[in-house]
PDB file of C-alpha atoms in Angstrom:
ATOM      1  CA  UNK A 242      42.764  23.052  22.348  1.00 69.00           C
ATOM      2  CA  UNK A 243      43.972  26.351  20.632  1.00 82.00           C
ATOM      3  CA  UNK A 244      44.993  26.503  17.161  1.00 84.00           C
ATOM      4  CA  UNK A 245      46.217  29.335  15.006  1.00 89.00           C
ATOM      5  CA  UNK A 246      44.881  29.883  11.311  1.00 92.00           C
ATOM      6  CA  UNK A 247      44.266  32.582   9.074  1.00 93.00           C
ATOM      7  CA  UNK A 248      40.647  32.045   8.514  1.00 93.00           C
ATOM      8  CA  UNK A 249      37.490  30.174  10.478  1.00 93.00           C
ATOM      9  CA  UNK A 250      34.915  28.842   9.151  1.00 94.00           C
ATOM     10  CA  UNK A 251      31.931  28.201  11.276  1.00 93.00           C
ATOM     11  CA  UNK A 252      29.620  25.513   9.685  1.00 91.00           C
ATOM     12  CA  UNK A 253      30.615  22.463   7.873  1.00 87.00           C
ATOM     13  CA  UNK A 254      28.192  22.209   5.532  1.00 83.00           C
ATOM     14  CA  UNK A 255      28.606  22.487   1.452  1.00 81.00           C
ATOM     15  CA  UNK A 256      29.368  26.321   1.734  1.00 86.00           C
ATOM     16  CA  UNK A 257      31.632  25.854   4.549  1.00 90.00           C
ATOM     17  CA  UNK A 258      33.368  23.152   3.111  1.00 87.00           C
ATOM     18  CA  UNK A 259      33.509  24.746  -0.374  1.00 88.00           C
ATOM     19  CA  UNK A 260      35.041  27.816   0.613  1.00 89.00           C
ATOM     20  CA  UNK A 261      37.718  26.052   2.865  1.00 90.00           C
ATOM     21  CA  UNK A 262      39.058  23.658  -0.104  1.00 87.00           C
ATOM     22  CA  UNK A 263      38.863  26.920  -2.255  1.00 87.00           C
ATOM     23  CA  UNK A 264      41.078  28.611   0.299  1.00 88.00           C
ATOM     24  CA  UNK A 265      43.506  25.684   1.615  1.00 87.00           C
ATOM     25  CA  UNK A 266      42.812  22.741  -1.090  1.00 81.00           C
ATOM     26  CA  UNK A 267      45.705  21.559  -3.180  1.00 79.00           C
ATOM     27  CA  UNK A 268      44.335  23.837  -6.294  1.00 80.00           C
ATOM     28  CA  UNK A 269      44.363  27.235  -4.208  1.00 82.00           C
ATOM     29  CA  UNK A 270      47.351  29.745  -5.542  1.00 82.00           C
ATOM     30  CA  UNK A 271      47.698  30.613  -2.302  1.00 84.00           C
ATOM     31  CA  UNK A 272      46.948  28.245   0.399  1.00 81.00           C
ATOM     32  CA  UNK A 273      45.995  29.662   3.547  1.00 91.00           C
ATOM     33  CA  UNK A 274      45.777  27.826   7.125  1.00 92.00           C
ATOM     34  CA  UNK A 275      41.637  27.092   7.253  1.00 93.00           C
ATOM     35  CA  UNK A 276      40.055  25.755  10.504  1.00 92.00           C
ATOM     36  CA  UNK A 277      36.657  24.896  10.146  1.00 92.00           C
ATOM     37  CA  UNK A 278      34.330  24.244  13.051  1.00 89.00           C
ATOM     38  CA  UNK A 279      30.564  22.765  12.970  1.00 89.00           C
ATOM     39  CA  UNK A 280      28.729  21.783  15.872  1.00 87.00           C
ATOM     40  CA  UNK A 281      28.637  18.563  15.260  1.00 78.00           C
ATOM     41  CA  UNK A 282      32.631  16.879  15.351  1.00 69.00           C
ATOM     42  CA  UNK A 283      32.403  14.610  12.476  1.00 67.00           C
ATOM     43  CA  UNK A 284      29.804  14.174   9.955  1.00 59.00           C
ATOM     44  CA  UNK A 285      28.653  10.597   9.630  1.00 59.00           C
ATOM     45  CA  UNK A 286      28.898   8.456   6.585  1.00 61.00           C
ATOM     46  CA  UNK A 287      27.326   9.032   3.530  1.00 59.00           C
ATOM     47  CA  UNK A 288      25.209   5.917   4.137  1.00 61.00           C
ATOM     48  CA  UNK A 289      23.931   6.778   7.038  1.00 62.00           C
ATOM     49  CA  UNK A 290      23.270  10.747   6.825  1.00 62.00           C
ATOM     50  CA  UNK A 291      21.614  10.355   3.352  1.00 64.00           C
ATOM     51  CA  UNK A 292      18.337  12.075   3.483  1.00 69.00           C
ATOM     52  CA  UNK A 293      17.294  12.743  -0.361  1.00 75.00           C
ATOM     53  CA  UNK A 294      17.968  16.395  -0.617  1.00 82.00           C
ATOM     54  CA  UNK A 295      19.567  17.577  -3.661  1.00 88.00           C
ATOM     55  CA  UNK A 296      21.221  21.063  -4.515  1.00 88.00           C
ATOM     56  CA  UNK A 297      21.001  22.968  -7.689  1.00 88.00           C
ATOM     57  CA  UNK A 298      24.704  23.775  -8.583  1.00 88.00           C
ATOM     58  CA  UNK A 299      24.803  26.927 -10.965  1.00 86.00           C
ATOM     59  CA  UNK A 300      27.042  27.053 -14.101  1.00 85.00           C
ATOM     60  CA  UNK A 301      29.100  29.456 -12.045  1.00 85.00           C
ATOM     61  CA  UNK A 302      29.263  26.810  -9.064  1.00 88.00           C
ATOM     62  CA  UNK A 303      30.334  24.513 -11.681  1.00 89.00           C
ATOM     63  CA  UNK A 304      33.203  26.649 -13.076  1.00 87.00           C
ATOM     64  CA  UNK A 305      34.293  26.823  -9.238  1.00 87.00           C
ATOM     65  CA  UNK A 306      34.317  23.480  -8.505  1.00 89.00           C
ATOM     66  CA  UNK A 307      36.031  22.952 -11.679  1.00 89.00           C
ATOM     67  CA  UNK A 308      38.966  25.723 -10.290  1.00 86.00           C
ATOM     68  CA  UNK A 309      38.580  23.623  -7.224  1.00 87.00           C
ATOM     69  CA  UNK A 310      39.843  20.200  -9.046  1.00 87.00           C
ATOM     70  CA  UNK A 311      36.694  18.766  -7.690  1.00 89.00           C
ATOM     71  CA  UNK A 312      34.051  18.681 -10.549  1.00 92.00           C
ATOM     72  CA  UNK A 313      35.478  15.566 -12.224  1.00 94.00           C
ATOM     73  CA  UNK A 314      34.270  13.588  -8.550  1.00 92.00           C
ATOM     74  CA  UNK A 315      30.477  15.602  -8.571  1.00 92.00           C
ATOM     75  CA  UNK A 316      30.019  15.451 -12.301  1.00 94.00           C
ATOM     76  CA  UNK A 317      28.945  11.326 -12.257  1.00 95.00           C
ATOM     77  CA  UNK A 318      26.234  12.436 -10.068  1.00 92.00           C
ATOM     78  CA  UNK A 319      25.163  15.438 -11.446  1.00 94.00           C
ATOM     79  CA  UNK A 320      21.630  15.627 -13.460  1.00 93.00           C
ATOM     80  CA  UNK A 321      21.687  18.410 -16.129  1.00 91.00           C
ATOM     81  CA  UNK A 322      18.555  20.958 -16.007  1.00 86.00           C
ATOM     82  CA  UNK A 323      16.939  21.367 -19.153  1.00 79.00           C
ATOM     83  CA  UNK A 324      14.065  23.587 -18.468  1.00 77.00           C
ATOM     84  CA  UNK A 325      12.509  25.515 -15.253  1.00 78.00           C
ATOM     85  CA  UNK A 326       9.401  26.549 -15.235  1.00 77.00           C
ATOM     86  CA  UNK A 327       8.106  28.013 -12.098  1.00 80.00           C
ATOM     87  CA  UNK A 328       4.646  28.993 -11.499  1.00 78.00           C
ATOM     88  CA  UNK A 329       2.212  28.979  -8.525  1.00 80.00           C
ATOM     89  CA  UNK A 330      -0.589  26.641  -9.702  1.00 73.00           C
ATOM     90  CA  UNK A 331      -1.222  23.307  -8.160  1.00 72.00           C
ATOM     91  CA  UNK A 332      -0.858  19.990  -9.393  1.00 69.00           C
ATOM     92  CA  UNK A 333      -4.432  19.021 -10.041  1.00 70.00           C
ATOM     93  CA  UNK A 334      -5.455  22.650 -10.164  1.00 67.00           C
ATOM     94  CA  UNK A 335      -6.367  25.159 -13.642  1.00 71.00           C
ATOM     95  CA  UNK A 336      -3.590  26.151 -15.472  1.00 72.00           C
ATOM     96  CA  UNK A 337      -1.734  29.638 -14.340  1.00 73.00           C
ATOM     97  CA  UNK A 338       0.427  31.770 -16.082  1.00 78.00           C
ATOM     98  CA  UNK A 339       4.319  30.874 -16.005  1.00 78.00           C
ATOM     99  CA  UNK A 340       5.781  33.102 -13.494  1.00 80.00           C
ATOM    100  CA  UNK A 341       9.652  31.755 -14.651  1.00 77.00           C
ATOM    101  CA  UNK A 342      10.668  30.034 -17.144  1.00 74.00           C
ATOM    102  CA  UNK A 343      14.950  29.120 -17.659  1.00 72.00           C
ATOM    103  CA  UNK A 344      15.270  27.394 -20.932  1.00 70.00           C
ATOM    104  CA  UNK A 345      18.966  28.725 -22.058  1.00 64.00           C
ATOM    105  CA  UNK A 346      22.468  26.768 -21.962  1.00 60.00           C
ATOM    106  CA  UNK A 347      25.297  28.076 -20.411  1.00 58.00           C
ATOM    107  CA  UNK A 348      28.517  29.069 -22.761  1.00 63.00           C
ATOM    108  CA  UNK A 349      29.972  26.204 -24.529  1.00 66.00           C
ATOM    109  CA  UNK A 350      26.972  24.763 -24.896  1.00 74.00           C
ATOM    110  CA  UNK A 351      26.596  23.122 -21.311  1.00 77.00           C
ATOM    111  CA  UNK A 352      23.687  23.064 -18.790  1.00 84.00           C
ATOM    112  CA  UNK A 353      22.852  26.816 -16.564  1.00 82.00           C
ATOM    113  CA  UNK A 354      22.607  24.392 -13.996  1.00 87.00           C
ATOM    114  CA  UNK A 355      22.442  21.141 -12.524  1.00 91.00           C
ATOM    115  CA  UNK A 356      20.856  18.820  -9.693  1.00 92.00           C
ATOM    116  CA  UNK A 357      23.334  16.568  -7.185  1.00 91.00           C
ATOM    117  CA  UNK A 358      22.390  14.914  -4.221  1.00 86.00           C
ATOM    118  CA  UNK A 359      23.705  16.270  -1.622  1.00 79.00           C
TER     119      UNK A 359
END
């Protein structure tokens, strides 16, 4: 089968998928025709593809979605970060020096970030 569109998108996963409602979805100022093909036809149910990863979703991703009219339908399931501190010691190991360490807000007071299950 051959369709015409303006833009492809190969891979239907959350980038894929992002960028095609930000292009074609009701919100866009200008909708454009989006095909977007994945190996796989159809993604199953949630129930059934659920396998515990989660995504960190930036402020910035947030102020997309938001321009995307989709945030209202993530933001139930979204866990604010407080604090990330990244270092390279183990778990039962001595103590190491912090290598990162995010501990601001975002403007208006909100979260830099949050976790959502994918």
């Amino acid at each position: 089968m051959t369709q015409k569109a303006d833009i492809a998108i190969v891979g239907g996963g959350l980038n894929g998928l992002a960028a095609a409602v930000a292009m074609a979805g009701p919100l866009a100022l200008r909708p454009i025709k989006v095909i977007v093909t994945d190996q796989q036809a159809e993604p199953p149910p949630a129930s059934e593809h659920a396998d515990g990863r989660a995504s960190a979703i930036t402020a910035s991703s947030r102020a997309m979605f938001e321009a995307m009219g989709v945030w209202d339908d993530i933001a139930p399931h979204a866990e604010p970060m407080q604090e990330i501190v990244v270092t390279d010691a183990k778990a039962a190991g001595a103590a190491r020096p912090v290598l990162l360490h995010f501990h601001e807000e975002a403007p208006a007071h909100r979260p830099s970030a949050y976790m959502v299950e994918n």
